[in-house]
PDB file of C-alpha atoms in Angstrom:
ATOM      1  CA  MET A   1      37.448-102.216 153.029  1.00 83.00           C
ATOM      2  CA  ARG A   2      35.600-104.842 150.790  1.00 85.00           C
ATOM      3  CA  VAL A   3      33.749-104.106 147.901  1.00 87.00           C
ATOM      4  CA  ILE A   4      31.438-106.903 146.845  1.00 83.00           C
ATOM      5  CA  VAL A   5      29.843-106.963 143.437  1.00 86.00           C
ATOM      6  CA  ARG A   6      26.925-109.487 142.454  1.00 84.00           C
ATOM      7  CA  ARG A   7      25.900-109.892 138.867  1.00 84.00           C
ATOM      8  CA  GLU A   8      22.416-111.478 137.935  1.00 84.00           C
ATOM      9  CA  ARG A   9      19.963-111.871 135.442  1.00 85.00           C
ATOM     10  CA  PRO A  10      17.010-109.341 135.616  1.00 83.00           C
ATOM     11  CA  HIS A  11      13.685-110.773 136.316  1.00 81.00           C
ATOM     12  CA  PRO A  12      11.072-110.229 133.027  1.00 82.00           C
ATOM     13  CA  GLY A  13       9.701-107.098 133.004  1.00 80.00           C
ATOM     14  CA  ALA A  14      12.351-105.125 134.909  1.00 80.00           C
ATOM     15  CA  GLN A  15      13.279-101.765 134.077  1.00 81.00           C
ATOM     16  CA  LEU A  16      16.905-101.638 132.927  1.00 79.00           C
ATOM     17  CA  SER A  17      19.529 -99.113 132.496  1.00 81.00           C
ATOM     18  CA  SER A  18      21.166 -98.594 128.897  1.00 82.00           C
ATOM     19  CA  PHE A  19      24.275-100.403 130.819  1.00 78.00           C
ATOM     20  CA  GLU A  20      22.207-103.317 131.701  1.00 79.00           C
ATOM     21  CA  GLU A  21      20.427-103.440 128.382  1.00 79.00           C
ATOM     22  CA  ALA A  22      23.786-103.532 126.483  1.00 82.00           C
ATOM     23  CA  ASP A  23      25.248-106.073 128.573  1.00 81.00           C
ATOM     24  CA  GLY A  24      22.302-108.254 129.794  1.00 82.00           C
ATOM     25  CA  TRP A  25      23.104-108.473 133.362  1.00 85.00           C
ATOM     26  CA  ARG A  26      22.125-106.442 136.543  1.00 84.00           C
ATOM     27  CA  TYR A  27      25.148-105.391 138.783  1.00 84.00           C
ATOM     28  CA  GLN A  28      24.569-104.776 142.554  1.00 82.00           C
ATOM     29  CA  ALA A  29      27.323-103.385 144.519  1.00 84.00           C
ATOM     30  CA  PHE A  30      28.090-102.614 148.144  1.00 83.00           C
ATOM     31  CA  VAL A  31      30.878-101.966 150.418  1.00 85.00           C
ATOM     32  CA  THR A  32      31.755-103.409 153.731  1.00 85.00           C
ATOM     33  CA  ASN A  33      34.395-102.960 156.244  1.00 87.00           C
ATOM     34  CA  THR A  34      33.785-106.723 157.710  1.00 84.00           C
ATOM     35  CA  LYS A  35      36.969-108.375 157.415  1.00 81.00           C
ATOM     36  CA  HIS A  36      35.780-112.209 157.462  1.00 81.00           C
ATOM     37  CA  GLY A  37      32.449-113.935 156.739  1.00 78.00           C
ATOM     38  CA  GLN A  38      30.925-115.743 153.817  1.00 83.00           C
ATOM     39  CA  LEU A  39      29.951-113.710 150.935  1.00 81.00           C
ATOM     40  CA  ALA A  40      26.224-115.279 150.960  1.00 82.00           C
ATOM     41  CA  PHE A  41      25.942-114.036 154.727  1.00 85.00           C
ATOM     42  CA  LEU A  42      27.317-110.418 153.796  1.00 85.00           C
ATOM     43  CA  GLU A  43      25.050-110.041 151.019  1.00 82.00           C
ATOM     44  CA  ALA A  44      21.915-111.405 152.920  1.00 83.00           C
ATOM     45  CA  ARG A  45      22.890-108.926 156.014  1.00 83.00           C
ATOM     46  CA  HIS A  46      22.989-106.060 153.292  1.00 82.00           C
ATOM     47  CA  ARG A  47      19.680-107.148 151.697  1.00 79.00           C
ATOM     48  CA  ALA A  48      18.072-106.919 155.251  1.00 78.00           C
ATOM     49  CA  HIS A  49      19.698-103.589 155.994  1.00 77.00           C
ATOM     50  CA  ALA A  50      18.053-102.020 152.606  1.00 74.00           C
ATOM     51  CA  ARG A  51      14.729-103.296 154.056  1.00 77.00           C
ATOM     52  CA  VAL A  52      15.376-101.345 157.022  1.00 79.00           C
ATOM     53  CA  GLU A  53      15.957 -98.197 155.047  1.00 81.00           C
ATOM     54  CA  ASP A  54      12.601 -98.804 153.092  1.00 83.00           C
ATOM     55  CA  ARG A  55      11.101 -98.813 156.799  1.00 84.00           C
ATOM     56  CA  ILE A  56      12.695 -95.376 157.393  1.00 86.00           C
ATOM     57  CA  ARG A  57      11.949 -93.840 154.171  1.00 87.00           C
ATOM     58  CA  HIS A  58       8.161 -95.068 154.898  1.00 85.00           C
ATOM     59  CA  ALA A  59       8.238 -93.615 158.117  1.00 87.00           C
ATOM     60  CA  LYS A  60       9.458 -90.255 156.593  1.00 87.00           C
ATOM     61  CA  ASP A  61       6.616 -90.467 154.386  1.00 85.00           C
ATOM     62  CA  THR A  62       4.197 -90.506 157.202  1.00 85.00           C
ATOM     63  CA  GLY A  63       5.399 -87.464 158.409  1.00 85.00           C
ATOM     64  CA  MET A  64       8.373 -88.294 160.624  1.00 86.00           C
ATOM     65  CA  GLY A  65      10.663 -86.040 158.112  1.00 84.00           C
ATOM     66  CA  ARG A  66       8.668 -82.861 158.662  1.00 87.00           C
ATOM     67  CA  PHE A  67       8.349 -81.228 162.095  1.00 89.00           C
ATOM     68  CA  PRO A  68       5.502 -78.575 162.695  1.00 89.00           C
ATOM     69  CA  SER A  69       7.239 -76.328 165.098  1.00 90.00           C
ATOM     70  CA  ARG A  70      10.255 -74.835 166.645  1.00 92.00           C
ATOM     71  CA  GLU A  71       9.347 -76.066 169.988  1.00 94.00           C
ATOM     72  CA  PHE A  72      11.011 -79.144 171.283  1.00 95.00           C
ATOM     73  CA  ALA A  73       7.647 -80.535 173.124  1.00 95.00           C
ATOM     74  CA  ILE A  74       5.482 -80.175 169.884  1.00 94.00           C
ATOM     75  CA  ASN A  75       7.962 -81.797 168.002  1.00 94.00           C
ATOM     76  CA  GLN A  76       8.598 -84.491 170.421  1.00 95.00           C
ATOM     77  CA  THR A  77       4.840 -85.387 170.868  1.00 95.00           C
ATOM     78  CA  TRP A  78       4.778 -85.059 166.716  1.00 94.00           C
ATOM     79  CA  PHE A  79       7.518 -87.667 166.416  1.00 93.00           C
ATOM     80  CA  ALA A  80       6.030 -90.222 168.950  1.00 94.00           C
ATOM     81  CA  LEU A  81       2.636 -89.805 167.271  1.00 93.00           C
ATOM     82  CA  THR A  82       4.179 -90.278 163.652  1.00 91.00           C
ATOM     83  CA  ALA A  83       6.329 -93.253 165.209  1.00 92.00           C
ATOM     84  CA  VAL A  84       2.985 -95.008 166.407  1.00 93.00           C
ATOM     85  CA  ALA A  85       1.536 -94.168 162.816  1.00 88.00           C
ATOM     86  CA  ALA A  86       4.575 -95.803 161.199  1.00 88.00           C
ATOM     87  CA  ASP A  87       4.145 -98.793 163.550  1.00 90.00           C
ATOM     88  CA  LEU A  88       0.426 -99.273 163.056  1.00 88.00           C
ATOM     89  CA  ILE A  89       1.053 -98.991 159.085  1.00 84.00           C
ATOM     90  CA  ALA A  90       3.880-101.889 159.595  1.00 85.00           C
ATOM     91  CA  TRP A  91       1.399-104.244 161.478  1.00 87.00           C
ATOM     92  CA  THR A  92      -1.486-103.496 159.172  1.00 84.00           C
ATOM     93  CA  ARG A  93       0.593-104.731 156.200  1.00 82.00           C
ATOM     94  CA  LEU A  94       1.811-107.748 158.195  1.00 83.00           C
ATOM     95  CA  LEU A  95      -1.514-108.759 159.692  1.00 85.00           C
ATOM     96  CA  ALA A  96      -4.195-107.428 157.586  1.00 80.00           C
ATOM     97  CA  LEU A  97      -3.082-106.979 154.143  1.00 79.00           C
ATOM     98  CA  THR A  98      -2.691-110.971 153.012  1.00 79.00           C
ATOM     99  CA  GLY A  99      -4.391-113.086 150.468  1.00 78.00           C
ATOM    100  CA  ASP A 100      -5.780-110.748 148.138  1.00 76.00           C
ATOM    101  CA  ALA A 101      -4.359-107.546 149.377  1.00 74.00           C
ATOM    102  CA  THR A 102      -0.793-108.465 149.237  1.00 77.00           C
ATOM    103  CA  VAL A 103      -0.733-105.832 146.613  1.00 78.00           C
ATOM    104  CA  LEU A 104      -1.186-103.331 148.905  1.00 77.00           C
ATOM    105  CA  ALA A 105       1.090-104.502 151.389  1.00 77.00           C
ATOM    106  CA  ALA A 106       3.850-103.764 148.942  1.00 78.00           C
ATOM    107  CA  CYS A 107       2.992-100.298 148.053  1.00 81.00           C
ATOM    108  CA  GLU A 108       3.928 -96.698 149.413  1.00 82.00           C
ATOM    109  CA  PRO A 109       2.208 -95.215 152.365  1.00 82.00           C
ATOM    110  CA  LYS A 110       0.565 -92.586 150.605  1.00 82.00           C
ATOM    111  CA  ALA A 111      -1.103 -95.105 148.198  1.00 82.00           C
ATOM    112  CA  LEU A 112      -1.787 -97.213 151.174  1.00 80.00           C
ATOM    113  CA  ARG A 113      -3.738 -94.359 153.008  1.00 78.00           C
ATOM    114  CA  TYR A 114      -5.901 -93.593 149.599  1.00 81.00           C
ATOM    115  CA  ARG A 115      -6.542 -97.137 148.550  1.00 79.00           C
ATOM    116  CA  PHE A 116      -7.038 -98.907 152.231  1.00 74.00           C
ATOM    117  CA  LEU A 117      -7.763 -96.251 154.654  1.00 72.00           C
ATOM    118  CA  HIS A 118      -9.676 -93.614 152.733  1.00 74.00           C
ATOM    119  CA  VAL A 119     -12.143 -96.221 151.448  1.00 68.00           C
ATOM    120  CA  PRO A 120     -15.622 -94.655 152.128  1.00 69.00           C
ATOM    121  CA  ALA A 121     -18.413 -96.873 153.822  1.00 64.00           C
ATOM    122  CA  GLY A 122     -21.011 -98.305 151.414  1.00 66.00           C
ATOM    123  CA  PRO A 123     -24.447 -99.368 151.721  1.00 67.00           C
ATOM    124  CA  ALA A 124     -24.653-102.508 153.729  1.00 63.00           C
ATOM    125  CA  SER A 125     -26.523-105.521 152.152  1.00 66.00           C
ATOM    126  CA  TYR A 126     -28.408-107.761 154.518  1.00 65.00           C
ATOM    127  CA  PRO A 127     -29.155-111.566 153.821  1.00 68.00           C
ATOM    128  CA  TYR A 128     -32.785-110.752 154.533  1.00 67.00           C
ATOM    129  CA  THR A 129     -35.336-108.536 153.408  1.00 67.00           C
ATOM    130  CA  VAL A 130     -36.765-105.601 155.011  1.00 62.00           C
ATOM    131  CA  ILE A 131     -40.700-105.982 155.778  1.00 63.00           C
ATOM    132  CA  GLU A 132     -42.181-102.542 156.762  1.00 66.00           C
ATOM    133  CA  SER A 133     -44.413-102.684 159.756  1.00 62.00           C
ATOM    134  CA  PRO A 134     -48.168-101.831 159.189  1.00 63.00           C
ATOM    135  CA  HIS A 135     -47.871 -99.129 161.812  1.00 62.00           C
ATOM    136  CA  ALA A 136     -45.581 -97.276 159.322  1.00 58.00           C
ATOM    137  CA  ALA A 137     -47.749 -97.954 156.344  1.00 57.00           C
ATOM    138  CA  MET A 138     -50.798 -96.500 158.436  1.00 59.00           C
ATOM    139  CA  SER A 139     -48.970 -93.466 159.402  1.00 58.00           C
ATOM    140  CA  SER A 140     -47.685 -92.720 155.723  1.00 56.00           C
ATOM    141  CA  SER A 141     -51.525 -93.235 154.407  1.00 58.00           C
ATOM    142  CA  ALA A 142     -52.737 -90.893 157.120  1.00 57.00           C
ATOM    143  CA  ALA A 143     -50.155 -88.043 156.339  1.00 56.00           C
ATOM    144  CA  SER A 144     -51.439 -87.892 152.571  1.00 55.00           C
TER     145      SER A 144
END
């Protein structure tokens, strides 16, 4: 069993604990049972695993953590649908949220739903002006 502790300077604006404020360093530790390997490789593998855990947490926030019924078939369907929803959110983040929308790519699923998916449609603006037909003008004057 190996315990690996990494010490780094916190980036500006990071929220620090009282221990980190007193010392000025941020410590990150993880435990592995891998007996050999470079420390840089082990740390990179650990950080990649942390990203996987974030995806699992996002999937649970999407609905995978709550089953609606005691019936297996209903819960099986629910799980499949929430897996599709989690995949769609992941692909949306990867493909659609680039450029100016990278802030949305890093947010939680609830914030993504309310900021990106629940945006109401607004009035369309066209590059040309709308001209009423003479027939519409005559029918409105006849109704008066």
